[in-house]
Amino acid sequence: MTARNILVNSCIAFMLAGGRLAEAQTPAPATRDETPAQRDARMRWWREARFGMFVHWGLYSGLAGTWDGKPVATSGGMEWIQQRVKADTGTYAERAIPLFKPKPGFAREWARLAKEAGCRYVVFTTKHHDGFALHDSKVSEYDAGSVLQRDLVREIVDALHAEGLRVGFYHSVIDWHHDQYEYAHSKQLPHPLLGKPYPNGQRDHARYLAYLHGEVNELMSNYGPVDILWWDYSAVDFQGQEAWRAFDLLNAVRSKQPAIVMNNRLFRIPEAGFSGMGTSAISAQLDPKHGDFITPEQHIPATGMPGVDWETCMTMNTTWGYSEHDKKWKSPETLIRNLIDIASKGGNYLLNIGPTGDGSVPQESVQAMKAFGAWMKVNGGAIYATTASPFENLAWGRCTRQRLAGGRTRLYLHVFDWPKDGKLTLPLLAGGHARARLMATAQSIPVTTGKLETSIALPKEAPDRIATVIELEFDGAPNVVKLSPPGK
Ligand code: FHN
């Protein structure tokens, strides 16, 4: 047995002892004695950021959606390729590791792309369901340190800090590699061997949890301040303290990183914002002991999620991990209007890229992020540090809002469909000293406040076909005119 195995096993033995003990001693559920004001202060940067980049990258990226020389599929998550082809971890690693060759400087390219696009934070996969860790782990041999003699988390964190970006760690609690992960506990969570007996006989999930907590402890201890922890994911039939010792995990992370912001995916219960399985089974309630924000996936809640922090995560095509077969790219216009729609509903947008096996970013993603950069350079102020629209829906576009000094309000009107009659109307009784201007040019434009509406005279052509922003300022808070639907 190699020195390293002895070290790994003694660590596990120690943590097991510690874990079992810890479990006994740790009161569950854990609650953080944080006042609402303290929580608002901790969440402020995240709420004001509005826009982040998600990165799914790992061994699956080299396989690129291909197995045995054939496309596994042309759509859907290719980060799940091991599960899609029902490969055991040995076979998967054998095929994938030779194709995972991070090129020098890959991380700086990501960081610059995110920065130029106007993102304020980046969340990247430190470990996905396949169990391969991108950091140099002392509790695992299925990690970048052992396999590549590199610490990819270190490289990415340094690159993000160099661009002044906030750092987020995505971490899968599901693990298709660890030989003590008891996949039979859940019929709802994916595993390549689901339904089959454990290849190594009896398993002890507590040993897997000691390993999981061990890796998380390394990530929370060795890379400086970490701003976000993005857990993924739990099922109704296997979640929380029972599945992951979730409260112990949250406690341990908060003790190492008190300012960190964490999502809700260690749980799958209504109190944590879930109404069942499926990416749209979400409910607008979140008890802070289960996390800080709710995570709609691949969709935008129709009326936002008033009263809770939320962040929509989305792919640019249909896969999170890179696939050479998936060409279903959304247009930059659709993606930018999604950000505006989400901000107008008070949420954050976490937009995904899936780099290739050497870390290169697909051209379609680069183009989309550059389009964001061009739009945000002019209109970023209409997204960052804004709050939700006071209007239910606007036929021509969306609205974001800002409270100004002296009690004045500024509304950012994001016009998607330029009114043919050159008149933009709002069901609003604008307060005094109302004035409007084009955000791009600061050119003033006439405002008329009527009995039931406010209207703005627009230039003939829309300066920006994706979304032209008009700033409307007035005294006081918005006085929205509630129009009763026709015939009522
Ligand atoms: O199974 C994962 C999936 O691969 C991807 O990581 C998404 C991102 O939010 N989360 C899970 C599906 O909900």
Coordinates of C-alpha atoms and ligand atoms in Angstrom, one line a residue:
M1 CA 0.0 0.0 0.0
T2 CA 1.5 3.4 -1.1
A3 CA 2.4 6.0 1.5
R4 CA -0.3 8.1 -0.1
N5 CA -3.0 5.4 0.4
I6 CA -2.0 5.1 4.1
L7 CA -2.3 8.9 4.4
V8 CA -5.7 8.9 2.6
N9 CA -7.1 6.0 4.7
S10 CA -5.9 7.4 8.0
C11 CA -7.4 10.8 7.0
I12 CA -10.7 9.1 6.3
A13 CA -10.5 7.0 9.5
F14 CA -9.8 10.2 11.5
M15 CA -12.6 12.1 9.9
L16 CA -15.0 9.1 10.3
A17 CA -14.2 9.1 14.0
G18 CA -14.5 12.9 14.0
G19 CA -17.6 12.8 11.8
R20 CA -19.5 10.3 13.8
L21 CA -18.6 12.2 17.0
A22 CA -19.4 15.5 15.2
E23 CA -22.7 14.2 14.2
A24 CA -23.5 13.3 17.7
Q25 CA -22.4 16.7 19.0
T26 CA -23.7 19.0 16.2
P27 CA -27.3 20.2 17.0
A28 CA -29.4 19.9 13.9
P29 CA -30.9 21.9 12.4
A30 CA -28.1 24.5 12.5
T31 CA -29.3 28.1 12.5
R32 CA -27.0 31.1 12.1
D33 CA -27.8 33.9 14.5
E34 CA -27.6 36.5 11.7
T35 CA -30.0 39.5 11.9
P36 CA -31.9 40.5 8.7
A37 CA -29.7 43.6 8.5
Q38 CA -26.5 41.5 8.7
R39 CA -27.9 39.1 6.1
D40 CA -28.8 42.1 3.8
A41 CA -25.2 43.4 4.2
R42 CA -23.8 39.9 3.4
M43 CA -26.1 39.5 0.3
R44 CA -25.7 43.0 -1.0
W45 CA -22.9 42.5 -3.5
W46 CA -24.7 39.4 -4.9
R47 CA -28.0 41.2 -5.3
E48 CA -26.3 44.2 -7.0
A49 CA -24.2 41.9 -9.3
R50 CA -27.2 40.5 -11.2
F51 CA -25.0 38.7 -13.8
G52 CA -22.6 35.8 -13.4
M53 CA -20.9 33.2 -15.6
F54 CA -21.3 29.5 -14.9
V55 CA -18.6 27.1 -16.1
H56 CA -19.1 23.4 -16.5
W57 CA -15.7 21.8 -17.1
G58 CA -14.2 18.5 -16.2
L59 CA -13.2 15.1 -17.6
Y60 CA -16.5 14.9 -19.6
S61 CA -15.4 18.0 -21.6
G62 CA -12.7 16.0 -23.4
L63 CA -15.3 13.4 -24.4
A64 CA -17.3 16.2 -26.0
G65 CA -20.5 14.1 -26.2
T66 CA -18.8 11.3 -28.1
W67 CA -18.5 7.7 -26.9
D68 CA -17.1 4.8 -29.0
G69 CA -16.6 7.3 -31.8
K70 CA -20.4 8.1 -31.9
P71 CA -22.4 11.1 -30.7
V72 CA -24.2 10.1 -27.5
A73 CA -26.8 12.7 -28.3
T74 CA -27.1 16.0 -30.1
S75 CA -28.9 17.7 -27.1
G76 CA -29.1 17.4 -23.3
G77 CA -26.3 17.5 -20.7
M78 CA -23.1 15.9 -21.9
E79 CA -21.6 16.4 -18.5
W80 CA -23.8 13.3 -17.7
I81 CA -22.1 11.2 -20.4
Q82 CA -20.9 8.6 -17.9
Q83 CA -24.4 8.1 -16.8
R84 CA -25.8 8.3 -20.3
V85 CA -23.6 5.4 -21.4
K86 CA -23.8 3.6 -18.1
A87 CA -20.0 3.4 -17.7
D88 CA -18.4 2.4 -14.4
T89 CA -15.9 5.0 -13.1
G90 CA -12.9 3.0 -14.2
T91 CA -13.9 2.7 -17.8
Y92 CA -15.0 6.4 -17.9
A93 CA -11.7 7.6 -16.4
E94 CA -9.7 5.5 -18.8
R95 CA -11.5 7.1 -21.8
A96 CA -11.8 10.6 -20.5
I97 CA -8.5 11.4 -18.8
P98 CA -6.4 11.2 -21.9
L99 CA -8.7 13.8 -23.6
F100 CA -8.6 16.3 -20.6
K101 CA -5.5 18.4 -21.2
P102 CA -5.9 21.9 -19.9
K103 CA -3.8 24.3 -22.0
P104 CA -1.7 27.0 -20.3
G105 CA -3.6 30.2 -19.6
F106 CA -7.1 28.7 -20.1
A107 CA -8.3 30.3 -16.9
R108 CA -7.2 33.8 -17.8
E109 CA -9.2 33.5 -21.1
W110 CA -12.3 32.6 -19.1
A111 CA -11.8 35.4 -16.6
R112 CA -11.3 38.0 -19.3
L113 CA -14.3 36.8 -21.2
A114 CA -16.5 37.1 -18.1
K115 CA -15.1 40.5 -17.2
E116 CA -15.6 41.9 -20.7
A117 CA -19.2 40.5 -20.8
G118 CA -20.0 42.5 -17.7
C119 CA -20.2 39.5 -15.3
R120 CA -19.5 40.3 -11.7
Y121 CA -18.9 36.7 -10.6
V122 CA -18.0 33.3 -11.9
V123 CA -19.2 29.9 -10.6
F124 CA -17.2 26.9 -11.8
T125 CA -17.4 23.2 -11.3
T126 CA -14.8 22.1 -8.6
K127 CA -16.4 18.6 -8.8
H128 CA -19.3 17.4 -10.9
H129 CA -21.3 14.2 -10.6
D130 CA -18.5 12.1 -12.1
G131 CA -16.6 12.8 -8.9
F132 CA -13.4 14.2 -10.5
A133 CA -12.0 17.0 -8.3
L134 CA -10.3 19.9 -10.1
H135 CA -8.3 20.9 -7.1
D136 CA -5.2 19.2 -5.6
S137 CA -6.9 17.1 -3.0
K138 CA -5.3 15.3 -0.1
V139 CA -8.3 13.0 0.5
S140 CA -8.7 11.8 -3.1
E141 CA -6.7 10.3 -5.9
Y142 CA -9.3 11.2 -8.4
D143 CA -8.2 14.8 -8.6
A144 CA -6.2 17.2 -10.8
G145 CA -3.3 17.0 -8.3
S146 CA -2.9 13.2 -8.7
V147 CA -3.9 12.9 -12.3
L148 CA -2.4 16.1 -13.9
Q149 CA 0.0 17.3 -11.2
R150 CA -1.9 20.6 -11.4
D151 CA -4.3 22.5 -9.1
L152 CA -6.8 23.8 -11.6
V153 CA -8.9 25.4 -8.9
R154 CA -5.9 27.5 -7.8
E155 CA -5.3 28.6 -11.5
I156 CA -8.9 29.6 -11.9
V157 CA -9.2 31.4 -8.6
D158 CA -6.0 33.4 -9.3
A159 CA -7.3 34.3 -12.8
L160 CA -10.7 35.5 -11.5
H161 CA -9.1 37.5 -8.7
A162 CA -6.8 39.1 -11.3
E163 CA -9.9 40.4 -13.1
G164 CA -11.6 41.5 -9.9
L165 CA -14.3 38.9 -10.3
R166 CA -16.0 37.2 -7.4
V167 CA -15.3 33.5 -7.0
G168 CA -18.0 30.7 -6.9
F169 CA -17.4 27.0 -6.4
Y170 CA -20.0 24.6 -7.8
H171 CA -19.7 21.3 -5.9
S172 CA -21.7 18.1 -6.6
V173 CA -22.8 16.1 -3.6
I174 CA -23.7 13.3 -6.0
D175 CA -20.7 11.2 -6.7
W176 CA -20.4 8.5 -9.5
H177 CA -16.8 7.6 -8.5
H178 CA -16.5 7.1 -4.7
D179 CA -16.8 3.5 -3.8
Q180 CA -18.7 4.2 -0.6
Y181 CA -21.4 6.4 -2.2
E182 CA -24.7 4.4 -1.6
Y183 CA -26.6 5.2 -4.8
A184 CA -29.3 2.7 -3.8
H185 CA -30.6 5.2 -1.3
S186 CA -32.4 7.2 -4.0
K187 CA -34.5 6.3 -6.9
Q188 CA -34.6 9.9 -8.1
L189 CA -30.9 10.8 -8.1
P190 CA -28.9 9.7 -11.2
H191 CA -26.1 7.1 -11.1
P192 CA -24.5 5.1 -14.0
L193 CA -25.0 1.9 -11.9
L194 CA -28.5 2.6 -10.6
G195 CA -30.5 -0.6 -10.1
K196 CA -27.3 -2.7 -10.0
P197 CA -25.8 -4.1 -6.8
Y198 CA -22.7 -2.3 -5.4
P199 CA -19.7 -3.7 -7.4
N200 CA -17.7 -3.7 -4.2
G201 CA -20.3 -5.3 -1.9
Q202 CA -21.5 -3.5 1.2
R203 CA -20.9 0.3 1.2
D204 CA -20.9 2.8 4.1
H205 CA -22.4 6.1 3.1
A206 CA -20.9 7.8 6.2
R207 CA -17.5 7.1 4.7
Y208 CA -18.5 8.9 1.5
L209 CA -19.8 11.8 3.6
A210 CA -16.5 12.0 5.5
Y211 CA -14.8 12.3 2.1
L212 CA -17.3 14.8 0.8
H213 CA -16.9 17.0 4.0
G214 CA -13.1 16.5 3.6
E215 CA -13.0 17.8 0.1
V216 CA -15.3 20.7 0.9
N217 CA -13.1 21.6 3.9
E218 CA -10.0 21.7 1.6
L219 CA -11.9 24.0 -0.8
M220 CA -13.0 26.3 2.0
S221 CA -9.5 26.4 3.6
N222 CA -6.9 26.5 0.8
Y223 CA -8.1 29.1 -1.8
G224 CA -8.7 32.3 0.2
P225 CA -12.1 34.0 0.3
V226 CA -14.7 32.1 -1.6
D227 CA -17.8 34.2 -2.4
I228 CA -20.4 31.5 -3.5
L229 CA -20.9 27.8 -2.8
W230 CA -23.2 26.3 -5.4
W231 CA -24.3 22.8 -4.2
D232 CA -25.8 20.3 -6.7
Y233 CA -28.3 18.5 -6.1
S234 CA -30.7 16.6 -3.9
A235 CA -33.9 14.6 -4.4
V236 CA -37.2 14.5 -2.6
D237 CA -36.3 10.9 -1.5
F238 CA -32.7 11.7 -0.5
Q239 CA -31.8 15.2 0.8
G240 CA -30.7 17.3 3.7
Q241 CA -29.2 16.1 7.0
E242 CA -30.0 12.5 6.2
A243 CA -28.3 12.4 2.8
W244 CA -25.4 14.8 3.2
R245 CA -25.3 15.9 6.8
A246 CA -26.3 19.1 5.2
F247 CA -26.5 21.3 8.4
D248 CA -23.0 20.1 9.4
L249 CA -21.8 21.0 5.9
L250 CA -23.4 24.5 6.0
N251 CA -22.0 25.1 9.5
A252 CA -18.5 24.0 8.6
V253 CA -18.5 26.2 5.5
R254 CA -19.9 29.2 7.3
S255 CA -17.3 28.8 10.1
K256 CA -14.5 28.9 7.4
Q257 CA -16.2 31.5 5.1
P258 CA -18.6 33.6 7.2
A259 CA -19.4 36.0 4.2
I260 CA -20.1 33.2 1.7
V261 CA -23.4 33.0 -0.2
M262 CA -24.9 29.5 -0.7
N263 CA -27.7 28.1 -2.8
N264 CA -30.6 25.8 -1.6
R265 CA -29.7 22.6 -3.3
L266 CA -28.6 20.5 -0.3
F267 CA -32.3 20.2 0.3
R268 CA -35.4 19.4 -1.7
I269 CA -38.2 20.5 0.6
P270 CA -40.8 23.3 0.3
E271 CA -39.0 25.3 3.0
A272 CA -36.0 25.3 0.8
G273 CA -37.9 26.5 -2.3
F274 CA -38.7 23.2 -3.9
S275 CA -42.2 21.8 -4.7
G276 CA -41.0 18.4 -6.0
M277 CA -38.5 17.1 -8.6
G278 CA -38.0 18.7 -12.0
T279 CA -36.2 22.0 -12.8
S280 CA -39.4 24.0 -12.6
A281 CA -40.7 22.5 -9.4
I282 CA -39.8 25.6 -7.3
S283 CA -41.7 27.6 -4.7
A284 CA -41.0 31.1 -3.6
Q285 CA -40.2 30.3 0.0
L286 CA -36.7 29.9 1.6
D287 CA -35.9 29.6 5.2
P288 CA -32.3 30.9 5.5
K289 CA -31.1 27.9 7.4
H290 CA -31.5 26.0 4.1
G291 CA -29.5 28.4 2.0
D292 CA -29.5 32.0 0.7
F293 CA -31.0 31.8 -2.8
I294 CA -33.4 29.7 -4.9
T295 CA -32.1 28.3 -8.3
P296 CA -34.6 28.0 -11.1
E297 CA -32.9 26.1 -13.9
Q298 CA -33.3 26.7 -17.7
H299 CA -36.3 28.9 -17.1
I300 CA -37.3 32.3 -15.9
P301 CA -40.1 32.5 -13.3
A302 CA -43.1 34.2 -15.0
T303 CA -43.6 36.8 -12.3
G304 CA -40.2 36.5 -10.6
M305 CA -40.0 35.2 -7.0
P306 CA -41.1 38.2 -4.8
G307 CA -39.6 38.1 -1.3
V308 CA -36.8 35.6 -1.9
D309 CA -33.4 35.8 -3.6
W310 CA -33.2 33.8 -6.8
E311 CA -30.9 33.1 -9.7
T312 CA -31.8 31.5 -13.0
C313 CA -29.0 29.3 -14.4
M314 CA -29.1 28.6 -18.1
T315 CA -27.2 27.0 -20.9
M316 CA -26.4 28.8 -24.2
N317 CA -27.3 25.7 -26.1
T318 CA -28.8 22.6 -24.4
T319 CA -25.8 21.1 -22.6
W320 CA -23.8 22.4 -19.6
G321 CA -20.7 20.4 -20.4
Y322 CA -19.1 20.8 -23.8
S323 CA -20.6 18.8 -26.7
E324 CA -19.3 18.9 -30.3
H325 CA -22.7 17.8 -31.5
D326 CA -24.9 20.4 -29.8
K327 CA -25.6 23.3 -32.2
K328 CA -28.8 24.6 -30.6
W329 CA -27.3 27.9 -29.7
K330 CA -29.6 30.6 -28.4
S331 CA -29.1 34.0 -30.1
P332 CA -27.2 36.8 -28.3
E333 CA -30.4 38.8 -28.5
T334 CA -32.4 36.1 -26.6
L335 CA -29.6 35.8 -24.0
I336 CA -29.3 39.5 -23.4
R337 CA -33.1 40.0 -23.2
N338 CA -33.2 37.1 -20.7
L339 CA -30.8 39.1 -18.5
I340 CA -33.1 42.1 -18.8
D341 CA -36.2 40.1 -18.1
I342 CA -34.6 38.4 -15.1
A343 CA -33.4 41.8 -13.6
S344 CA -36.8 43.3 -14.2
K345 CA -38.2 40.5 -12.0
G346 CA -35.5 41.0 -9.3
G347 CA -33.4 38.0 -10.0
N348 CA -29.8 37.1 -11.0
Y349 CA -28.7 35.4 -14.2
L350 CA -26.0 32.7 -14.2
L351 CA -25.2 32.0 -17.8
N352 CA -23.2 28.9 -18.7
I353 CA -20.2 28.1 -20.8
G354 CA -18.9 24.6 -21.5
P355 CA -15.2 24.8 -22.4
T356 CA -13.5 21.9 -24.4
G357 CA -11.0 19.4 -23.0
D358 CA -8.1 21.9 -23.2
G359 CA -10.2 24.7 -21.7
S360 CA -11.0 26.6 -24.9
V361 CA -14.3 28.4 -25.0
P362 CA -16.6 27.5 -28.0
Q363 CA -16.7 30.4 -30.5
E364 CA -20.5 30.7 -30.2
S365 CA -20.1 31.3 -26.5
V366 CA -17.3 33.8 -27.1
Q367 CA -19.5 35.7 -29.6
A368 CA -22.5 35.7 -27.2
M369 CA -20.3 37.0 -24.3
K370 CA -18.8 39.7 -26.6
A371 CA -22.4 40.8 -27.5
F372 CA -23.1 41.1 -23.8
G373 CA -20.0 43.2 -23.4
A374 CA -21.1 45.6 -26.1
W375 CA -24.6 46.0 -24.6
M376 CA -23.5 46.1 -20.9
K377 CA -20.8 48.7 -21.7
V378 CA -23.6 51.2 -22.6
N379 CA -26.5 49.9 -20.5
G380 CA -24.9 48.1 -17.5
G381 CA -26.1 50.8 -15.2
A382 CA -29.7 49.7 -16.0
I383 CA -28.9 46.2 -14.7
Y384 CA -26.4 46.4 -11.8
A385 CA -27.8 47.5 -8.4
T386 CA -31.4 47.8 -9.7
T387 CA -34.6 46.3 -8.3
A388 CA -37.7 44.7 -9.9
S389 CA -40.1 46.6 -12.1
P390 CA -43.2 48.3 -10.5
F391 CA -45.2 47.2 -13.5
E392 CA -46.8 43.8 -14.1
N393 CA -46.1 43.7 -17.8
L394 CA -45.2 46.1 -20.5
A395 CA -46.0 45.3 -24.1
W396 CA -42.9 46.9 -25.5
G397 CA -40.2 45.6 -23.1
R398 CA -39.1 45.5 -19.5
C399 CA -38.3 47.9 -16.6
T400 CA -35.8 48.0 -13.9
R401 CA -35.8 50.5 -11.0
Q402 CA -33.4 52.5 -8.8
R403 CA -34.0 54.6 -5.8
L404 CA -32.1 57.9 -6.1
A405 CA -31.0 60.3 -3.4
G406 CA -33.7 62.8 -2.3
G407 CA -36.4 60.1 -2.7
R408 CA -36.4 60.4 -6.5
T409 CA -36.9 57.3 -8.6
R410 CA -35.2 56.4 -11.8
L411 CA -36.8 53.8 -14.1
Y412 CA -34.8 52.1 -16.8
L413 CA -37.2 51.3 -19.7
H414 CA -35.7 48.5 -21.8
V415 CA -37.5 48.8 -25.2
F416 CA -37.5 45.5 -27.1
D417 CA -40.3 46.4 -29.7
W418 CA -39.9 50.1 -30.8
P419 CA -43.4 51.6 -30.9
K420 CA -44.4 52.3 -34.5
D421 CA -46.1 55.6 -33.5
G422 CA -42.9 56.7 -31.8
K423 CA -44.7 57.0 -28.5
L424 CA -43.8 55.0 -25.4
T425 CA -46.6 54.9 -22.9
L426 CA -46.6 53.8 -19.3
P427 CA -49.5 53.2 -16.8
L428 CA -47.8 55.6 -14.5
L429 CA -48.5 59.0 -12.9
A430 CA -45.0 60.2 -12.9
G431 CA -44.1 62.5 -10.0
G432 CA -42.8 66.0 -10.4
H433 CA -39.8 67.1 -12.4
A434 CA -40.2 64.1 -14.6
R435 CA -37.5 63.9 -17.3
A436 CA -36.3 61.3 -19.7
R437 CA -33.2 60.6 -21.8
L438 CA -31.7 57.9 -24.0
M439 CA -29.1 56.0 -21.9
A440 CA -26.8 55.5 -24.8
T441 CA -26.4 59.2 -25.8
A442 CA -27.8 61.0 -22.7
Q443 CA -30.0 62.9 -25.2
S444 CA -33.1 64.3 -23.5
I445 CA -36.4 63.3 -24.9
P446 CA -39.9 64.8 -24.2
V447 CA -42.1 63.4 -21.4
T448 CA -45.8 64.0 -21.1
T449 CA -47.6 63.1 -17.9
G450 CA -51.4 62.5 -18.4
K451 CA -54.3 61.6 -16.1
L452 CA -53.8 57.9 -16.6
E453 CA -50.4 57.5 -18.2
T454 CA -47.0 58.9 -18.9
S455 CA -45.8 59.0 -22.5
I456 CA -42.4 59.6 -23.9
A457 CA -41.7 60.7 -27.5
L458 CA -39.1 58.5 -29.1
P459 CA -36.7 59.1 -31.9
K460 CA -37.7 57.5 -35.3
E461 CA -35.2 54.6 -35.2
A462 CA -34.3 52.3 -32.2
P463 CA -30.7 53.0 -31.4
D464 CA -30.2 49.4 -30.3
R465 CA -32.3 46.6 -31.8
I466 CA -31.7 44.2 -28.9
A467 CA -32.9 46.7 -26.3
T468 CA -32.8 50.4 -26.2
V469 CA -32.8 51.9 -22.6
I470 CA -34.6 55.1 -21.7
E471 CA -34.0 56.6 -18.3
L472 CA -37.1 58.2 -16.7
E473 CA -36.7 60.1 -13.5
F474 CA -39.2 61.7 -11.3
D475 CA -39.9 62.7 -7.7
G476 CA -41.0 60.1 -5.2
A477 CA -41.9 56.5 -5.7
P478 CA -43.7 55.2 -8.9
N479 CA -47.4 55.7 -8.8
V480 CA -48.6 52.9 -11.0
V481 CA -52.1 53.1 -12.6
K482 CA -53.8 49.8 -12.1
L483 CA -56.0 49.6 -15.3
S484 CA -59.0 47.2 -14.9
P485 CA -59.0 44.6 -17.7
P486 CA -61.4 45.6 -20.6
G487 CA -65.1 44.7 -19.9
K488 CA -64.6 44.6 -16.1
Ligands
FHN1 O1 -27.3 17.4 -13.0 C1 -26.9 18.7 -13.0 C2 -26.6 19.2 -14.4 O2 -25.5 18.4 -14.9 C3 -26.1 20.7 -14.2 O3 -25.0 20.7 -13.4 C4 -27.2 21.5 -13.6 C5 -26.8 23.0 -13.5 O4 -27.7 23.6 -12.7 N1 -27.6 21.0 -12.3 C6 -28.0 19.6 -12.3 C7 -29.4 19.4 -12.9 O5 -30.3 20.1 -12.1

